PDB file of C-alpha atoms in Angstrom:
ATOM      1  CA  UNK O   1      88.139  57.961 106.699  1.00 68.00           C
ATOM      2  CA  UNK O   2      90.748  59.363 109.153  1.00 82.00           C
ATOM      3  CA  UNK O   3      91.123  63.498 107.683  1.00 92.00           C
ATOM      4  CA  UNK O   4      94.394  64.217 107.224  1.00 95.00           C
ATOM      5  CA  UNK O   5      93.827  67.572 108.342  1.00 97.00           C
ATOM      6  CA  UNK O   6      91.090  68.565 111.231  1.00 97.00           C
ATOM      7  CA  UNK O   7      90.787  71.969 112.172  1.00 97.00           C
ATOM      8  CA  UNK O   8      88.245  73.639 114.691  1.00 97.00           C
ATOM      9  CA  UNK O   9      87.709  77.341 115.560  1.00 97.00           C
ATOM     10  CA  UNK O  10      90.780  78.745 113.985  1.00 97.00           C
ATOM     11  CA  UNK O  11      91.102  82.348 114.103  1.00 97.00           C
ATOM     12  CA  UNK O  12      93.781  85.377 113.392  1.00 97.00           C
ATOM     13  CA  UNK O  13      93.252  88.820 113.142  1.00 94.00           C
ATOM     14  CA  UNK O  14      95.681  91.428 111.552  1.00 89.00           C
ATOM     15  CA  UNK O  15      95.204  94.990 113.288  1.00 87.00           C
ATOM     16  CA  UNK O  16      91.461  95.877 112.771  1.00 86.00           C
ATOM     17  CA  UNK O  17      91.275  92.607 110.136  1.00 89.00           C
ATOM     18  CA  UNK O  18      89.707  89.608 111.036  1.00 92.00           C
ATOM     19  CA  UNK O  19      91.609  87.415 108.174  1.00 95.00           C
ATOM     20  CA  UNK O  20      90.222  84.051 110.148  1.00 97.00           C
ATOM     21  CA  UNK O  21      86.892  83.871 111.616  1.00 96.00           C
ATOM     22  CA  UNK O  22      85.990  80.524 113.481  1.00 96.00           C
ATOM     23  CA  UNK O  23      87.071  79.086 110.623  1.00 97.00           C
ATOM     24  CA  UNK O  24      86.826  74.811 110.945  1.00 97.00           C
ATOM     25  CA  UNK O  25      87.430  71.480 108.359  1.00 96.00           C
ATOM     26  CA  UNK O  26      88.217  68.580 107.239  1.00 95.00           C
ATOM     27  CA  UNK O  27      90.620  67.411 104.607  1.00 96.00           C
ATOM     28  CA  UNK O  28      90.969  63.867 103.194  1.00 93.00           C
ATOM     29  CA  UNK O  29      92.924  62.271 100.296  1.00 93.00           C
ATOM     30  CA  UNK O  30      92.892  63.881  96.641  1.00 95.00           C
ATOM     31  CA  UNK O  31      93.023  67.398  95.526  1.00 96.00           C
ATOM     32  CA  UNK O  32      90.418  70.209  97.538  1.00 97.00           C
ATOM     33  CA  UNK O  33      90.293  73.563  95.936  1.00 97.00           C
ATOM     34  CA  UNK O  34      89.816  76.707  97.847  1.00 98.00           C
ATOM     35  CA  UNK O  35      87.831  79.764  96.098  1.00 97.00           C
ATOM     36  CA  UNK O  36      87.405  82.873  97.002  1.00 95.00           C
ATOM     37  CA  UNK O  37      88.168  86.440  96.417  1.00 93.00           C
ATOM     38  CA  UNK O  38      91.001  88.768  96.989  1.00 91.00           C
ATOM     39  CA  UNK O  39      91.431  89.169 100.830  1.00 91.00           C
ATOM     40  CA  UNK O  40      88.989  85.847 101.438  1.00 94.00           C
ATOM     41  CA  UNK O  41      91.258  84.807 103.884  1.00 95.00           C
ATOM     42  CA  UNK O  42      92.591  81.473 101.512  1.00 96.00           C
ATOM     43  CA  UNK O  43      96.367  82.602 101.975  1.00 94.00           C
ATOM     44  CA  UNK O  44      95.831  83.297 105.611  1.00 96.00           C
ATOM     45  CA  UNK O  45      94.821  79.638 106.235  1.00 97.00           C
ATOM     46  CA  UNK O  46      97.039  78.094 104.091  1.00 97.00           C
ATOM     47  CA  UNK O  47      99.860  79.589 105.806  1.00 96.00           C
ATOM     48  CA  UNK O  48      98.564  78.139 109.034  1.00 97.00           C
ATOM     49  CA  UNK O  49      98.519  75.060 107.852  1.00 97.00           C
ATOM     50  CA  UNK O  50     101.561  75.201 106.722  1.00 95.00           C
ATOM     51  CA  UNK O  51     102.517  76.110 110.631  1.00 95.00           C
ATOM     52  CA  UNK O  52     104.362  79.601 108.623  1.00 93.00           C
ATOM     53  CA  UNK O  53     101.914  81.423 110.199  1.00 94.00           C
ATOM     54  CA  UNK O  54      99.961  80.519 113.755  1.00 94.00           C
ATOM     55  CA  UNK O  55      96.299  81.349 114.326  1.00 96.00           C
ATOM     56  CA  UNK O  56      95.379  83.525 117.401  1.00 96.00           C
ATOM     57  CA  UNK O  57      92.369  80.800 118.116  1.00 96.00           C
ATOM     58  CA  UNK O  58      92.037  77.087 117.644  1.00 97.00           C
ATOM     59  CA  UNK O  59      93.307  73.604 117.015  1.00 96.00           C
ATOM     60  CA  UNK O  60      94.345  71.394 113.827  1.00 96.00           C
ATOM     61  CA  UNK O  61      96.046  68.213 113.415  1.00 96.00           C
ATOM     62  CA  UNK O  62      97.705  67.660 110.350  1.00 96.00           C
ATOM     63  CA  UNK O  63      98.763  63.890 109.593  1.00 95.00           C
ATOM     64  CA  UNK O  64      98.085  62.978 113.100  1.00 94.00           C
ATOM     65  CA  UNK O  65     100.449  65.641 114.491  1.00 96.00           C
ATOM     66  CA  UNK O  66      99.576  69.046 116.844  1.00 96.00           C
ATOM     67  CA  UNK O  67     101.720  71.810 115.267  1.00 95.00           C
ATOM     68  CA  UNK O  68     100.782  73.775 118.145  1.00 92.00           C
ATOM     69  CA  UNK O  69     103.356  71.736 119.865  1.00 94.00           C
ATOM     70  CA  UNK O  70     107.450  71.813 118.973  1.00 94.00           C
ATOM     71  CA  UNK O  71     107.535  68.379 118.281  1.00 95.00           C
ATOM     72  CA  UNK O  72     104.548  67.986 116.314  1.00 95.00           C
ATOM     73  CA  UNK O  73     105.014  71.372 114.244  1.00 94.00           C
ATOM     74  CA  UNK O  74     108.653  69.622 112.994  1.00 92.00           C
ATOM     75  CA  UNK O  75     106.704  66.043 112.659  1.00 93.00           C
ATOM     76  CA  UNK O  76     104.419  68.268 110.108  1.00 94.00           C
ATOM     77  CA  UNK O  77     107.344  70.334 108.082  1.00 92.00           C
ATOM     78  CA  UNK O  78     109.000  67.664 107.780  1.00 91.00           C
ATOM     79  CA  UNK O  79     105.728  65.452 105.918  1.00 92.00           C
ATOM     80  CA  UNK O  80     104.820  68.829 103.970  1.00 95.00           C
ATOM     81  CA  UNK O  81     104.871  70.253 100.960  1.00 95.00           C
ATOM     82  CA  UNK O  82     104.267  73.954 100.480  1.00 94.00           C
ATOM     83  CA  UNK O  83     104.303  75.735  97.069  1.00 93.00           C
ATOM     84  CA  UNK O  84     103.912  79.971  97.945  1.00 91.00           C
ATOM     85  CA  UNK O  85     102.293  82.170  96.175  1.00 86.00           C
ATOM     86  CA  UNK O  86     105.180  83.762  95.745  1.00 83.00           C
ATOM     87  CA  UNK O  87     108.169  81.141  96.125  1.00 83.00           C
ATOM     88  CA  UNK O  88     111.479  82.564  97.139  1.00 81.00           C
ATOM     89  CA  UNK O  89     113.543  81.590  94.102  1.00 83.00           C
ATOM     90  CA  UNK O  90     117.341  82.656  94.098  1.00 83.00           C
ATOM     91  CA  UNK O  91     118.091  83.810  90.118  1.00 78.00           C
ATOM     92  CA  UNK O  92     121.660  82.661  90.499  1.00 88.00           C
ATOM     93  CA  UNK O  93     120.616  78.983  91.930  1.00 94.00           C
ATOM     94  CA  UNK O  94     120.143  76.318  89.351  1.00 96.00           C
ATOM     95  CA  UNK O  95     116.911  74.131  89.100  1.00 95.00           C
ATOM     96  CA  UNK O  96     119.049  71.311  90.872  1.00 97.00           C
ATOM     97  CA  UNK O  97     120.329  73.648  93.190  1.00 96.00           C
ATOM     98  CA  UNK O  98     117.167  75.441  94.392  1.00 95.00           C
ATOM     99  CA  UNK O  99     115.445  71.855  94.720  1.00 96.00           C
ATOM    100  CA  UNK O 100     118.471  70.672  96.877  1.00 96.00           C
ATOM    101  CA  UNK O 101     118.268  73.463  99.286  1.00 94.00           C
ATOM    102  CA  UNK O 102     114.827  72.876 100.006  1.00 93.00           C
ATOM    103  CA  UNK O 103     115.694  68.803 100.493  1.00 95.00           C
ATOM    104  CA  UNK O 104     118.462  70.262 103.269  1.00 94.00           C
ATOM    105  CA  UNK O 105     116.123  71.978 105.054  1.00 91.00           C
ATOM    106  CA  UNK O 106     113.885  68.982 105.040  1.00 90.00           C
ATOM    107  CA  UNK O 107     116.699  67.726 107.211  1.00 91.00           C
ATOM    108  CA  UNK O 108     118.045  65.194 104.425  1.00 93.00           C
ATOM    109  CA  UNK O 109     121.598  65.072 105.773  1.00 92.00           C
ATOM    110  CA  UNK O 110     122.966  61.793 103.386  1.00 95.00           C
ATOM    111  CA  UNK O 111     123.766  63.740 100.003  1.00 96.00           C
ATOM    112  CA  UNK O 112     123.128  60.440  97.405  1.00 97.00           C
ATOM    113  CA  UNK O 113     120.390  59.992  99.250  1.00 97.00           C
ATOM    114  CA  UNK O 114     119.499  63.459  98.481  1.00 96.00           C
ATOM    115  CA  UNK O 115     120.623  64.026  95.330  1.00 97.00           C
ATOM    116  CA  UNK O 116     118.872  60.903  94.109  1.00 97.00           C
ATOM    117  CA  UNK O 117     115.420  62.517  95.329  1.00 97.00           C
ATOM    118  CA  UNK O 118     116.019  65.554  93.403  1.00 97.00           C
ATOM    119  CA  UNK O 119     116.507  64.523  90.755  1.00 97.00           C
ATOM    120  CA  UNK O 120     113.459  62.151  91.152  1.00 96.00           C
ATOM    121  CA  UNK O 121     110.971  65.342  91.821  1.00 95.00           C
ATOM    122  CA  UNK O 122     112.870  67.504  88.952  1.00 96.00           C
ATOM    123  CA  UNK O 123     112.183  63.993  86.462  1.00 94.00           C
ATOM    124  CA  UNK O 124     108.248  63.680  88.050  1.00 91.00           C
ATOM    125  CA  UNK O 125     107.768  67.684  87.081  1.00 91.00           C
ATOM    126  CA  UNK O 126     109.368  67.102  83.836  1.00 91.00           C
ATOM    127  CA  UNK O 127     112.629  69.360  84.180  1.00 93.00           C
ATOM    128  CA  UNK O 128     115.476  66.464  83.917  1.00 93.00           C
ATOM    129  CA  UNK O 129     116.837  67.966  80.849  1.00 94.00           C
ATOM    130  CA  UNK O 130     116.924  71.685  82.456  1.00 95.00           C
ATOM    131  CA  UNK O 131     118.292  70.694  85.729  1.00 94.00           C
ATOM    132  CA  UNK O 132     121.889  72.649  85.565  1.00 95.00           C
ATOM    133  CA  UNK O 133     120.198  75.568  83.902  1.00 95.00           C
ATOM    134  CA  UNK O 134     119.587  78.959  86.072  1.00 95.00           C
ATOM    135  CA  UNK O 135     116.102  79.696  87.256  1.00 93.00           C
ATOM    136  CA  UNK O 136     116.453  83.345  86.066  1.00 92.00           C
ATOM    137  CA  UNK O 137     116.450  81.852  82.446  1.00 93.00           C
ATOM    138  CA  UNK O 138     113.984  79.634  82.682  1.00 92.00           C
ATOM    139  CA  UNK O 139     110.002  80.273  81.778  1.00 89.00           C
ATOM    140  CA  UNK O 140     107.290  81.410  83.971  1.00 86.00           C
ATOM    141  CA  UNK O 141     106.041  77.717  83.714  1.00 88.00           C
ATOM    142  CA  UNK O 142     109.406  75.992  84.463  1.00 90.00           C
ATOM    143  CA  UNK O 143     109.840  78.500  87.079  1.00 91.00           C
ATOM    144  CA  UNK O 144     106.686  76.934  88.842  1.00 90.00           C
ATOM    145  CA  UNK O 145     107.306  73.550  88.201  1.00 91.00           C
ATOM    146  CA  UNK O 146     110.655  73.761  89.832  1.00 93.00           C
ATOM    147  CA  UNK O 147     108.697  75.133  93.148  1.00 93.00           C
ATOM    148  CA  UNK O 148     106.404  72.471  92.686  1.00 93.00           C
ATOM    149  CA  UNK O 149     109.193  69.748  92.184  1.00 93.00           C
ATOM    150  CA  UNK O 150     110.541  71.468  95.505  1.00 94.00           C
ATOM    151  CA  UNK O 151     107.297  71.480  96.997  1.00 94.00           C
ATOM    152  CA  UNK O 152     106.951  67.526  96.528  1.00 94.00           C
ATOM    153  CA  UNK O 153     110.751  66.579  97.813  1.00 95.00           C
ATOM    154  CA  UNK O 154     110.662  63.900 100.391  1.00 93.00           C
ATOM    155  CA  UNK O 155     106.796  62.557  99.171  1.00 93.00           C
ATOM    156  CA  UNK O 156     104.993  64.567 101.441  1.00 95.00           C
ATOM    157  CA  UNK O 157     101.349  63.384 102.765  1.00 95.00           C
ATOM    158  CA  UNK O 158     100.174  66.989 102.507  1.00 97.00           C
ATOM    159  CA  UNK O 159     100.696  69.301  99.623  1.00 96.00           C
ATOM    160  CA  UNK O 160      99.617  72.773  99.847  1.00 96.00           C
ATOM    161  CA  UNK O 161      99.504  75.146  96.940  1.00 95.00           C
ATOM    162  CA  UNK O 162      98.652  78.688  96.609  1.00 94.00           C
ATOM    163  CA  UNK O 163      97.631  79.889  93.197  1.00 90.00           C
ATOM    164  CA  UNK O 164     100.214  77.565  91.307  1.00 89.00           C
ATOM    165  CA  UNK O 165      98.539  78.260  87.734  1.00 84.00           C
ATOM    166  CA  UNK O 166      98.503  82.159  88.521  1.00 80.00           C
ATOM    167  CA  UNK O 167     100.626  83.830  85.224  1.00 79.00           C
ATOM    168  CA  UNK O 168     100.766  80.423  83.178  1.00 82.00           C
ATOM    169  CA  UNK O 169      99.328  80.322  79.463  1.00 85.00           C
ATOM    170  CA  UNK O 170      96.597  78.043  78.439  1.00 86.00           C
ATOM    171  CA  UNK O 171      99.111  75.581  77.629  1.00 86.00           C
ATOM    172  CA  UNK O 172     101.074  75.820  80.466  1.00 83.00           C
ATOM    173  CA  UNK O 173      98.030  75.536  82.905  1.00 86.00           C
ATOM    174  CA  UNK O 174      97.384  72.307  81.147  1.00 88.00           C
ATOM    175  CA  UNK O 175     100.604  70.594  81.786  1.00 86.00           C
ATOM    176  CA  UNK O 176     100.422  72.155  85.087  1.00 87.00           C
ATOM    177  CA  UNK O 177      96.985  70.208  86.030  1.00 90.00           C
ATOM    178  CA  UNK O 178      98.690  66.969  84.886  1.00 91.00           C
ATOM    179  CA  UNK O 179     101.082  67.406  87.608  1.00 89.00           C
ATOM    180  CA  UNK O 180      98.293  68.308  90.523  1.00 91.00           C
ATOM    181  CA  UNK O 181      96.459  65.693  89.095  1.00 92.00           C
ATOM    182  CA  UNK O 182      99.323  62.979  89.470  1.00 90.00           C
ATOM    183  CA  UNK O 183      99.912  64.462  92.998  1.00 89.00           C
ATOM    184  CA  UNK O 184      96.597  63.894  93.909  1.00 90.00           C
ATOM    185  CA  UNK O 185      97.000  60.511  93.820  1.00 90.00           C
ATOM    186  CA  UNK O 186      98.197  58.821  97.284  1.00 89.00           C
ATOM    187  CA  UNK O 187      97.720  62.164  99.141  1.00 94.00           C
ATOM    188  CA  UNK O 188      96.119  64.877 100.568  1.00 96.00           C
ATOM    189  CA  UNK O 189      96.351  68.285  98.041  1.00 97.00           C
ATOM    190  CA  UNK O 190      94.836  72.060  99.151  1.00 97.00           C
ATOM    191  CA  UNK O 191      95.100  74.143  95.773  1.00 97.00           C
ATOM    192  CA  UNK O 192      94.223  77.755  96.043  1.00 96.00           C
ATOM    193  CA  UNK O 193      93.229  79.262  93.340  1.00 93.00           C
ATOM    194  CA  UNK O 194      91.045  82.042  91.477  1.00 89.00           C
ATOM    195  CA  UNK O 195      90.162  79.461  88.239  1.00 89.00           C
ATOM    196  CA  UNK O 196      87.064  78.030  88.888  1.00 93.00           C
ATOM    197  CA  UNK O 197      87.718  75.904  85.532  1.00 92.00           C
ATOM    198  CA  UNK O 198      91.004  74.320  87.677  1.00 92.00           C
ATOM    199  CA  UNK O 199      88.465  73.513  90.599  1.00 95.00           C
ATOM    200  CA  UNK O 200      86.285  71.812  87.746  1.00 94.00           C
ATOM    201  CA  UNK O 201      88.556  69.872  86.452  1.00 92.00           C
ATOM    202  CA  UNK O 202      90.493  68.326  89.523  1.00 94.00           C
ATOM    203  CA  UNK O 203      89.138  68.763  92.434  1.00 96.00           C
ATOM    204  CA  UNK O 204      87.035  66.461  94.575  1.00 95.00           C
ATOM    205  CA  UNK O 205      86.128  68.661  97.248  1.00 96.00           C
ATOM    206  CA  UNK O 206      85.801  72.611  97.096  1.00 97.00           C
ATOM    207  CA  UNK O 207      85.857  75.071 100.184  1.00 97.00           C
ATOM    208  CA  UNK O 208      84.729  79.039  99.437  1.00 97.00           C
ATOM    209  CA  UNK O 209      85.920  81.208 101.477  1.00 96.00           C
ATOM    210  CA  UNK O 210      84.762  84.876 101.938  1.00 95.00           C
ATOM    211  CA  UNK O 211      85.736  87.130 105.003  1.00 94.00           C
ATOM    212  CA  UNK O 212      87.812  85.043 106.941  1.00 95.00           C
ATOM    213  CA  UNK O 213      84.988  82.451 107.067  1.00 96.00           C
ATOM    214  CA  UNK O 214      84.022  79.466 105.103  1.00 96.00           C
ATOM    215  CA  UNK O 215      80.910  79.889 103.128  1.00 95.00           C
ATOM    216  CA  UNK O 216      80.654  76.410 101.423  1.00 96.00           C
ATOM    217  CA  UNK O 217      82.176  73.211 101.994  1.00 96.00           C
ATOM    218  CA  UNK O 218      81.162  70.185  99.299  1.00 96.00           C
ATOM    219  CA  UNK O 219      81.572  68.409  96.064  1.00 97.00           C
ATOM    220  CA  UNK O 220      81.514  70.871  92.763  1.00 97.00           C
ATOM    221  CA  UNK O 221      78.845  69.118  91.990  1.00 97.00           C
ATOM    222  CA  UNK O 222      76.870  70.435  94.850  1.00 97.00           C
ATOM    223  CA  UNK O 223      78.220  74.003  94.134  1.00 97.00           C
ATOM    224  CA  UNK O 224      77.022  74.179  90.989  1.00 97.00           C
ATOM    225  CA  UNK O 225      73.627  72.546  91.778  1.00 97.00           C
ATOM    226  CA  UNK O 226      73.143  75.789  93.919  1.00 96.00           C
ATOM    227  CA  UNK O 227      72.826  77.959  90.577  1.00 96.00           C
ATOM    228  CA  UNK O 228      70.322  75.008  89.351  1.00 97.00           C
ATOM    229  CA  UNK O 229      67.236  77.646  87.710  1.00 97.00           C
ATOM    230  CA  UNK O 230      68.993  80.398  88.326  1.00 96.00           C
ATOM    231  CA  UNK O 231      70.769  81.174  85.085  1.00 97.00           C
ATOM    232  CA  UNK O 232      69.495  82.557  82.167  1.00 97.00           C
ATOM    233  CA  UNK O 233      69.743  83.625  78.510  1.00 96.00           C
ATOM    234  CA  UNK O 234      68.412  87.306  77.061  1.00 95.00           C
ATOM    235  CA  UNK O 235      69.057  89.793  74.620  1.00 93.00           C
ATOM    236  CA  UNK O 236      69.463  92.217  76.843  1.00 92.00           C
ATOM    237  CA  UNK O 237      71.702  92.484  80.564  1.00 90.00           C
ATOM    238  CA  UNK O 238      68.347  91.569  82.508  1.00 92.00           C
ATOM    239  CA  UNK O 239      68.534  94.688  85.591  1.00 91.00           C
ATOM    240  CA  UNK O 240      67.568  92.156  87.533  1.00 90.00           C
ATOM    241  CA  UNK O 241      70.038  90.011  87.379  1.00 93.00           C
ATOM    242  CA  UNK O 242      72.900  89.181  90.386  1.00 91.00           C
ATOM    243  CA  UNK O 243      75.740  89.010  87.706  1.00 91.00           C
ATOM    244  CA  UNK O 244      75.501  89.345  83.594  1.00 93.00           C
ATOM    245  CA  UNK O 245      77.617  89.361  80.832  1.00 94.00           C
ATOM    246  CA  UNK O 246      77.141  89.100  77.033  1.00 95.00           C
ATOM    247  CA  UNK O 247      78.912  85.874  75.392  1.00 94.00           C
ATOM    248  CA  UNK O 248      80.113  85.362  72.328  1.00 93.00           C
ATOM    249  CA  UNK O 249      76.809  84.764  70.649  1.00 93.00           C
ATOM    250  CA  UNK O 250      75.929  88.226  71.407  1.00 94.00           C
ATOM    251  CA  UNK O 251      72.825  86.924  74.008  1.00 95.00           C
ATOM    252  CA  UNK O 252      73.153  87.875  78.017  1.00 96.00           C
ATOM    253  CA  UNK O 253      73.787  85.189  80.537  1.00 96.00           C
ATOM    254  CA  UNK O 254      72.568  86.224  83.464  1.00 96.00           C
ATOM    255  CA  UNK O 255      72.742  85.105  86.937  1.00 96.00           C
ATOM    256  CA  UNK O 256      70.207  85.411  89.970  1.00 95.00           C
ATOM    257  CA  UNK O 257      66.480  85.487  90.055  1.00 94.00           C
ATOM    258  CA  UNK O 258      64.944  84.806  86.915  1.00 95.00           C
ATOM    259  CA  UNK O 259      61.871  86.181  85.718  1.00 94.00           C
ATOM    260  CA  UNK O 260      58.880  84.422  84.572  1.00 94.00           C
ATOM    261  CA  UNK O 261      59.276  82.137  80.804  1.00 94.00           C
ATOM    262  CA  UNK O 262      63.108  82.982  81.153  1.00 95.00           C
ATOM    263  CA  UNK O 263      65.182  80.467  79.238  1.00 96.00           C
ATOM    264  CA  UNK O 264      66.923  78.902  81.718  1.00 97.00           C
ATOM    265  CA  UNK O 265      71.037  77.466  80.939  1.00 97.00           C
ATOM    266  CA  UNK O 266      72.565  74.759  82.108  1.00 97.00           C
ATOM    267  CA  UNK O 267      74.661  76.411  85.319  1.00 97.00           C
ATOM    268  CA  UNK O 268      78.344  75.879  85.887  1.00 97.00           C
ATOM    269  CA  UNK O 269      80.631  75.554  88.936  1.00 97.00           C
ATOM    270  CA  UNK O 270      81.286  79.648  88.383  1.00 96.00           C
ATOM    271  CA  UNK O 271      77.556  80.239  88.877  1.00 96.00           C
ATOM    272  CA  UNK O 272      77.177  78.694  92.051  1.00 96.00           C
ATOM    273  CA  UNK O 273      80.319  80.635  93.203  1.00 96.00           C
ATOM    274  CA  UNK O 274      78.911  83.733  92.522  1.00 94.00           C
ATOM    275  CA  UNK O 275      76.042  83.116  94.032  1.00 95.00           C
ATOM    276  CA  UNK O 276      77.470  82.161  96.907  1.00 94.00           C
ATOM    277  CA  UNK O 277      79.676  85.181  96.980  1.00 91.00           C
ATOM    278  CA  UNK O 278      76.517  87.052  96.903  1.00 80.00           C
ATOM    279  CA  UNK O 279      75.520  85.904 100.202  1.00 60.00           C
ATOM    280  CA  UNK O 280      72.133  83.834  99.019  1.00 42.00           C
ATOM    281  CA  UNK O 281      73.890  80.505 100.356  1.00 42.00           C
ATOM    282  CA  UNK O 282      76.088  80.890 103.175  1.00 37.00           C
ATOM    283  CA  UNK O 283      75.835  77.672 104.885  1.00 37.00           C
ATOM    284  CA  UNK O 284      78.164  74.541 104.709  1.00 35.00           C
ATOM    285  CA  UNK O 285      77.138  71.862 102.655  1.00 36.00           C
ATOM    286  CA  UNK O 286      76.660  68.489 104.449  1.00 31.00           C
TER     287      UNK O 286
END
């Protein structure tokens, strides 16, 4: 399957920071999530990709186009969607207005045109009734959907988003992995995030990152298959242990080396991550 993202060797260092260190992949259709701690690096790439930010080292296609050229960086903005961490709302815009801008800058000049594919992305994100209202009254969780709804103007091919569930209730992180989901479908997705359970429940591929490198690169299935005999159940925080915490049953689970006649748990994605953190499987799946 042609990736719709290739990358090789990219690198970028801030001051004395390495935030990108040889760092290479391969994305294909459907939603890859991207672990890893604070200061992994996960932002850092994702901007790249997004060509808001270019590397000091390396190459990537996205969608067939070099965005290390002029040409191909505009043949990439203009098949992207990019959801911040942070988007840039203005308070006084309206939902409608905000996603509008966004469409201009995507360089669609013919306003029907335009305003028809608005109000499209506002109806797919499920905001047509809250259109005219003003972001600065609207929920946390509206607030994102309208980013995403801006994000996903002009059906892009590749959808990038950075911690989109970040400040959302249960509820609201639901409704919000319906829409990933659905945009999943037909294209390429990158979702950073910190919620293993999110990576669990949508993604198809998973990347961990840690120090400006990648330090996994698989299914979730494989990730958690790394933790396979390596988590277990005691009264007591076993010393021993990589990572424990007591559950709601009162019992330890514990993470790491077990000892001898340990009872062993079924492991989740979340174990494997942490072991992986913890530097006992460092190399990229095949």
């Amino acid at each position: 399957m042609t990736p719709t993202v290739s990358a090789s060797g990219l690198s970028l260092r801030y001051g004395g920071t390495r935030a990108l260190d040889d760092v290479s992949l391969r994305l294909t259709g459907g939603v890859t999530g991207l672990l890893g701690p604070n200061g992994a690096g996960k932002t850092t790439l994702l901007r790249v990709l997004a060509t808001a930010l270019p590397a000091d080292r390396g190459a990537f296609t996205v969608l067939g186009h070099d965005p290390g050229t002029a040409r191909g960086r505009q043949e990439v903005r203009r098949r992207l969607g990019y959801l911040p961490q942070t988007p840039g709302f203005h308070p006084d815009f309206t939902a409608f207005e905000f996603v509008d801008y966004v469409a201009i800058l995507k360089e669609m000049t013919d306003r029907a045109a335009r305003h028809r594919e608005v109000r499209r992305v506002l109806d797919e994100v499920g905001l047509a009734d809250v259109r005219g209202k003003r972001i600065r009254k609207l929920s946390g969780g509206m607030r994102q959907r309208v980013a995403l709804g801006a994000a996903l103007v002009g059906d892009p091919g590749f959808l990038v988003l950075d911690e989109p569930t970040v400040g959302l209730d249960p509820e609201q992180r639901m409704r919000f992995r319906e829409l990933i989901a659905g945009a999943g479908e037909g294209r390429t997705v990158l979702l950073s995030t910190h919620q293993t359970e999110d990576v669990a429940m949508l993604c198809h591929r998973v990347l961990v990152m840690a120090g400006g490198r990648v330090r996994f690169e698989g299914t979730p299935a494989e990730l958690t298959a790394r933790a396979a005999g390596r988590v277990w159940s005691s009264t007591e925080r076993d010393p021993g242990a990589r990572a424990g915490w007591r559950t709601g049953t009162g019992s330890f689970r514990n993470v790491g080396d077990p000892p001898d006649g340990a009872e062993l748990l079924e492991p989740t994605l979340e174990d494997g991550y942490l072991l992986t953190l913890d530097g006992d499987a460092v190399e990229v799946a095949a």
